[in-house]
PDB file of C-alpha atoms in Angstrom:
ATOM      1  CA  MET A 194     -17.843  21.277   1.853  1.00  0.00           C
ATOM      2  CA  SER A 195     -14.457  20.480   0.050  1.00  0.00           C
ATOM      3  CA  GLY A 196     -14.354  23.744  -1.730  1.00  0.00           C
ATOM      4  CA  ALA A 197     -15.131  25.637   1.126  1.00  0.00           C
ATOM      5  CA  ILE A 198     -12.448  23.695   3.473  1.00  0.00           C
ATOM      6  CA  SER A 199      -9.809  24.587   0.529  1.00  0.00           C
ATOM      7  CA  SER A 200     -10.767  27.835   0.165  1.00  0.00           C
ATOM      8  CA  ALA A 201     -10.530  28.592   3.909  1.00  0.00           C
ATOM      9  CA  THR A 202      -7.349  26.476   4.848  1.00  0.00           C
ATOM     10  CA  GLY A 203      -5.646  25.971   1.611  1.00  0.00           C
ATOM     11  CA  LYS A 204      -2.293  27.400   0.083  1.00  0.00           C
ATOM     12  CA  ASN A 205      -2.163  28.752  -3.504  1.00  0.00           C
ATOM     13  CA  ASP A 206       1.503  27.316  -4.024  1.00  0.00           C
ATOM     14  CA  SER A 207       0.933  23.793  -2.707  1.00  0.00           C
ATOM     15  CA  LEU A 208      -1.752  20.761  -2.363  1.00  0.00           C
ATOM     16  CA  ASN A 209      -4.615  21.619  -0.640  1.00  0.00           C
ATOM     17  CA  TYR A 210      -5.916  18.992   1.570  1.00  0.00           C
ATOM     18  CA  THR A 211      -9.628  18.696   2.491  1.00  0.00           C
ATOM     19  CA  HIS A 212      -9.807  15.272   4.223  1.00  0.00           C
ATOM     20  CA  VAL A 213      -7.636  12.965   6.206  1.00  0.00           C
ATOM     21  CA  GLY A 214      -7.810   9.702   7.683  1.00  0.00           C
ATOM     22  CA  ILE A 215      -5.939   6.817   9.507  1.00  0.00           C
ATOM     23  CA  ALA A 216      -4.728   3.954   7.385  1.00  0.00           C
ATOM     24  CA  LEU A 217      -5.199   0.654   8.930  1.00  0.00           C
ATOM     25  CA  SER A 218      -2.964  -2.081   7.490  1.00  0.00           C
ATOM     26  CA  VAL A 219      -4.355  -5.471   7.572  1.00  0.00           C
ATOM     27  CA  PRO A 220      -3.218  -8.380   5.176  1.00  0.00           C
ATOM     28  CA  GLY A 221      -5.718  -8.572   2.428  1.00  0.00           C
ATOM     29  CA  ALA A 222      -7.952  -5.745   4.225  1.00  0.00           C
ATOM     30  CA  ASP A 223      -6.411  -2.429   3.945  1.00  0.00           C
ATOM     31  CA  SER A 224      -8.757   0.364   5.030  1.00  0.00           C
ATOM     32  CA  VAL A 225      -9.099   3.973   6.431  1.00  0.00           C
ATOM     33  CA  LEU A 226     -10.277   4.862   9.768  1.00  0.00           C
ATOM     34  CA  GLU A 227     -12.138   8.088   9.066  1.00  0.00           C
ATOM     35  CA  ALA A 228     -14.841  10.588   9.873  1.00  0.00           C
ATOM     36  CA  THR A 229     -17.271  11.532   7.054  1.00  0.00           C
ATOM     37  CA  ASN A 230     -20.079  13.602   6.121  1.00  0.00           C
ATOM     38  CA  ASP A 231     -22.167  10.825   5.061  1.00  0.00           C
ATOM     39  CA  GLY A 232     -21.137   8.280   7.776  1.00  0.00           C
ATOM     40  CA  GLY A 233     -19.648   9.514  10.754  1.00  0.00           C
ATOM     41  CA  VAL A 234     -16.778   7.723  11.914  1.00  0.00           C
ATOM     42  CA  ARG A 235     -16.495   4.514  10.302  1.00  0.00           C
ATOM     43  CA  ILE A 236     -13.874   1.965   8.722  1.00  0.00           C
ATOM     44  CA  THR A 237     -13.778   2.346   4.908  1.00  0.00           C
ATOM     45  CA  PRO A 238     -11.980  -0.281   2.722  1.00  0.00           C
ATOM     46  CA  LEU A 239      -8.899   1.257   1.011  1.00  0.00           C
ATOM     47  CA  ALA A 240     -10.335   0.653  -2.385  1.00  0.00           C
ATOM     48  CA  GLU A 241     -13.245   2.301  -1.711  1.00  0.00           C
ATOM     49  CA  PHE A 242     -11.583   5.467   0.018  1.00  0.00           C
ATOM     50  CA  LEU A 243      -9.566   5.891  -3.186  1.00  0.00           C
ATOM     51  CA  GLU A 244     -12.557   5.435  -5.434  1.00  0.00           C
ATOM     52  CA  GLY A 245     -13.955   8.453  -3.648  1.00  0.00           C
ATOM     53  CA  SER A 246     -10.868  10.685  -3.484  1.00  0.00           C
ATOM     54  CA  ALA A 247     -10.310  13.852  -5.732  1.00  0.00           C
ATOM     55  CA  ARG A 248      -8.468  12.892  -8.912  1.00  0.00           C
ATOM     56  CA  ARG A 249      -5.582  14.202 -10.671  1.00  0.00           C
ATOM     57  CA  ASP A 250      -4.947  12.710 -14.191  1.00  0.00           C
ATOM     58  CA  GLY A 251      -7.457   9.945 -13.491  1.00  0.00           C
ATOM     59  CA  HIS A 252      -5.049   8.712 -10.227  1.00  0.00           C
ATOM     60  CA  PRO A 253      -6.342   9.314  -6.629  1.00  0.00           C
ATOM     61  CA  LEU A 254      -5.220  12.383  -5.263  1.00  0.00           C
ATOM     62  CA  VAL A 255      -4.087  11.072  -2.060  1.00  0.00           C
ATOM     63  CA  THR A 256      -0.963  11.567   0.097  1.00  0.00           C
ATOM     64  CA  VAL A 257       0.175   9.154   2.713  1.00  0.00           C
ATOM     65  CA  MET A 258       2.057  10.384   5.632  1.00  0.00           C
ATOM     66  CA  ARG A 259       3.350   8.894   8.693  1.00  0.00           C
ATOM     67  CA  LEU A 260       4.284  10.073  12.206  1.00  0.00           C
ATOM     68  CA  ARG A 261       8.251  10.382  12.342  1.00  0.00           C
ATOM     69  CA  ASP A 262       8.124   9.032  15.857  1.00  0.00           C
ATOM     70  CA  THR A 263       6.057   6.154  15.652  1.00  0.00           C
ATOM     71  CA  THR A 264       6.040   5.332  19.411  1.00  0.00           C
ATOM     72  CA  GLY A 265       2.658   4.926  20.786  1.00  0.00           C
ATOM     73  CA  VAL A 266       0.863   4.365  17.322  1.00  0.00           C
ATOM     74  CA  ALA A 267      -0.846   1.221  18.301  1.00  0.00           C
ATOM     75  CA  VAL A 268      -2.186   2.962  21.175  1.00  0.00           C
ATOM     76  CA  SER A 269      -3.540   5.954  19.163  1.00  0.00           C
ATOM     77  CA  ILE A 270      -5.458   3.587  16.714  1.00  0.00           C
ATOM     78  CA  GLN A 271      -6.820   1.824  19.334  1.00  0.00           C
ATOM     79  CA  LYS A 272      -8.033   5.308  20.933  1.00  0.00           C
ATOM     80  CA  ALA A 273      -9.404   6.364  17.307  1.00  0.00           C
ATOM     81  CA  ARG A 274     -11.337   2.888  17.112  1.00  0.00           C
ATOM     82  CA  MET A 275     -13.081   4.035  20.260  1.00  0.00           C
ATOM     83  CA  HIS A 276     -14.583   6.824  18.081  1.00  0.00           C
ATOM     84  CA  LEU A 277     -16.416   4.221  15.658  1.00  0.00           C
ATOM     85  CA  GLY A 278     -20.108   4.884  15.347  1.00  0.00           C
ATOM     86  CA  GLN A 279     -19.798   8.737  16.618  1.00  0.00           C
ATOM     87  CA  PRO A 280     -21.732  11.240  14.132  1.00  0.00           C
ATOM     88  CA  TYR A 281     -19.920  13.716  12.068  1.00  0.00           C
ATOM     89  CA  ASP A 282     -19.303  17.083  13.658  1.00  0.00           C
ATOM     90  CA  TYR A 283     -20.809  19.737  11.608  1.00  0.00           C
ATOM     91  CA  SER A 284     -20.117  21.936  14.361  1.00  0.00           C
ATOM     92  CA  TYR A 285     -16.559  21.873  14.088  1.00  0.00           C
ATOM     93  CA  ARG A 286     -16.141  22.013  17.910  1.00  0.00           C
ATOM     94  CA  PRO A 287     -14.417  19.956  20.405  1.00  0.00           C
ATOM     95  CA  ASP A 288     -15.898  17.485  23.071  1.00  0.00           C
ATOM     96  CA  ASN A 289     -19.205  17.322  21.671  1.00  0.00           C
ATOM     97  CA  GLY A 290     -19.571  13.697  21.099  1.00  0.00           C
ATOM     98  CA  LYS A 291     -19.027  14.148  17.591  1.00  0.00           C
ATOM     99  CA  MET A 292     -16.105  14.019  15.221  1.00  0.00           C
ATOM    100  CA  TYR A 293     -14.985  15.795  12.243  1.00  0.00           C
ATOM    101  CA  CYS A 294     -11.989  14.226  10.013  1.00  0.00           C
ATOM    102  CA  SER A 295      -8.978  16.072  11.425  1.00  0.00           C
ATOM    103  CA  GLU A 296     -10.371  16.214  14.806  1.00  0.00           C
ATOM    104  CA  LEU A 297     -10.471  12.212  15.024  1.00  0.00           C
ATOM    105  CA  VAL A 298      -6.905  12.199  14.117  1.00  0.00           C
ATOM    106  CA  TRP A 299      -6.023  15.171  16.724  1.00  0.00           C
ATOM    107  CA  GLU A 300      -7.934  13.673  19.461  1.00  0.00           C
ATOM    108  CA  SER A 301      -6.390  10.138  18.875  1.00  0.00           C
ATOM    109  CA  TYR A 302      -2.875  10.661  18.729  1.00  0.00           C
ATOM    110  CA  ARG A 303      -1.006  11.387  21.665  1.00  0.00           C
ATOM    111  CA  ARG A 304       2.346  11.330  23.302  1.00  0.00           C
ATOM    112  CA  ALA A 305       2.846   8.997  26.290  1.00  0.00           C
ATOM    113  CA  ASP A 306       2.554  11.864  28.646  1.00  0.00           C
ATOM    114  CA  GLY A 307      -0.852  12.309  27.324  1.00  0.00           C
ATOM    115  CA  GLN A 308      -0.263  15.474  25.250  1.00  0.00           C
ATOM    116  CA  ARG A 309      -1.812  15.928  21.797  1.00  0.00           C
ATOM    117  CA  ILE A 310       0.709  15.329  19.038  1.00  0.00           C
ATOM    118  CA  PHE A 311      -0.985  18.078  16.693  1.00  0.00           C
ATOM    119  CA  THR A 312      -1.832  21.334  17.706  1.00  0.00           C
ATOM    120  CA  ALA A 313      -5.018  22.869  17.579  1.00  0.00           C
ATOM    121  CA  ARG A 314      -5.097  26.401  15.944  1.00  0.00           C
ATOM    122  CA  PRO A 315      -7.553  29.269  15.602  1.00  0.00           C
ATOM    123  CA  MET A 316     -10.032  27.976  12.780  1.00  0.00           C
ATOM    124  CA  ASN A 317     -10.662  29.924   9.924  1.00  0.00           C
ATOM    125  CA  PHE A 318     -13.768  29.729   7.696  1.00  0.00           C
ATOM    126  CA  ARG A 319     -13.179  32.660   5.702  1.00  0.00           C
ATOM    127  CA  ALA A 320     -12.314  32.924   2.043  1.00  0.00           C
ATOM    128  CA  PRO A 321      -8.825  34.337   0.784  1.00  0.00           C
ATOM    129  CA  ASP A 322     -10.482  37.875   0.480  1.00  0.00           C
ATOM    130  CA  GLY A 323     -12.014  37.804   4.024  1.00  0.00           C
ATOM    131  CA  THR A 324     -15.547  37.237   3.135  1.00  0.00           C
ATOM    132  CA  MET A 325     -17.558  34.463   4.790  1.00  0.00           C
ATOM    133  CA  PRO A 326     -18.697  31.911   2.027  1.00  0.00           C
ATOM    134  CA  ASP A 327     -22.412  31.280   1.751  1.00  0.00           C
ATOM    135  CA  PHE A 328     -21.680  27.410   2.403  1.00  0.00           C
ATOM    136  CA  TRP A 329     -20.660  28.096   6.160  1.00  0.00           C
ATOM    137  CA  VAL A 330     -23.361  30.840   6.987  1.00  0.00           C
ATOM    138  CA  GLU A 331     -25.979  28.534   5.616  1.00  0.00           C
ATOM    139  CA  LEU A 332     -24.375  25.342   7.341  1.00  0.00           C
ATOM    140  CA  PHE A 333     -24.473  27.133  10.899  1.00  0.00           C
ATOM    141  CA  ASP A 334     -27.590  28.952  10.407  1.00  0.00           C
ATOM    142  CA  SER A 335     -29.300  25.467   9.749  1.00  0.00           C
ATOM    143  CA  LEU A 336     -27.749  24.195  12.930  1.00  0.00           C
ATOM    144  CA  GLY A 337     -28.921  27.422  15.011  1.00  0.00           C
ATOM    145  CA  GLU A 338     -25.111  28.107  15.988  1.00  0.00           C
ATOM    146  CA  SER A 339     -22.519  30.414  15.364  1.00  0.00           C
ATOM    147  CA  ILE A 340     -19.664  30.015  12.976  1.00  0.00           C
ATOM    148  CA  PRO A 341     -16.727  28.944  15.448  1.00  0.00           C
ATOM    149  CA  GLU A 342     -14.421  31.351  13.829  1.00  0.00           C
ATOM    150  CA  GLY A 343     -11.284  31.515  15.977  1.00  0.00           C
ATOM    151  CA  VAL A 344     -12.172  28.544  18.052  1.00  0.00           C
ATOM    152  CA  PRO A 345      -9.220  26.177  18.418  1.00  0.00           C
ATOM    153  CA  GLY A 346      -9.400  23.233  16.260  1.00  0.00           C
ATOM    154  CA  THR A 347      -7.673  21.388  13.151  1.00  0.00           C
ATOM    155  CA  ASN A 348      -8.163  21.045   9.660  1.00  0.00           C
ATOM    156  CA  PRO A 349      -6.606  18.668   6.942  1.00  0.00           C
ATOM    157  CA  ASN A 350      -3.992  21.398   5.610  1.00  0.00           C
ATOM    158  CA  ASP A 351      -2.575  22.262   8.958  1.00  0.00           C
ATOM    159  CA  MET A 352      -2.076  18.725  10.108  1.00  0.00           C
ATOM    160  CA  ALA A 353      -0.613  17.596   6.687  1.00  0.00           C
ATOM    161  CA  ARG A 354       1.976  20.303   7.104  1.00  0.00           C
ATOM    162  CA  ASP A 355       2.956  19.222  10.574  1.00  0.00           C
ATOM    163  CA  ALA A 356       6.566  18.672  11.338  1.00  0.00           C
ATOM    164  CA  ALA A 357       5.574  15.593  13.126  1.00  0.00           C
ATOM    165  CA  LEU A 358       4.480  13.916   9.826  1.00  0.00           C
ATOM    166  CA  GLU A 359       6.854  12.850   6.702  1.00  0.00           C
ATOM    167  CA  GLU A 360       5.358  11.923   3.360  1.00  0.00           C
ATOM    168  CA  VAL A 361       5.721   8.416   2.606  1.00  0.00           C
ATOM    169  CA  ASP A 362       3.922   7.893  -0.799  1.00  0.00           C
ATOM    170  CA  ARG A 363       1.283   9.416  -3.092  1.00  0.00           C
ATOM    171  CA  TYR A 364      -1.260   7.862  -5.549  1.00  0.00           C
ATOM    172  CA  PHE A 365      -0.883  10.555  -8.181  1.00  0.00           C
TER     173      PHE A 365
END
């Protein structure tokens, strides 16, 4: 899945992100609130999250980002926690009672007026050469659904490059 996401949404000249989560800082119990394809929406201990991350030179390939305007972050985290236990959204469609990783962040982080901080954009599942990878064809065939090509949604690469965020740390 990571390869298919990177192929469809990545850029050749920069880091390619295939997963996002929400860091929860609690003294002695730092963790990540995330939506994963092997557990749905859950809280993962930070050490476990880092251990399961892609590696570069033996280090977790993880970038830490923070909203430039942190007003309302506590409310956003409370909203995100309300999704705990929801299943993973293999359909990549909004408002279906399931969540994929960037959808969890997109849905949870809002401005005081209720507007989402991150913009939904037409989703792309195609490889750079314009073909549809077998991974997506087989996944959506198994679900009995059409591929949501062009449906508004989010992805880790667009989210990581959003102007609302600033990089604050790297683990690599």
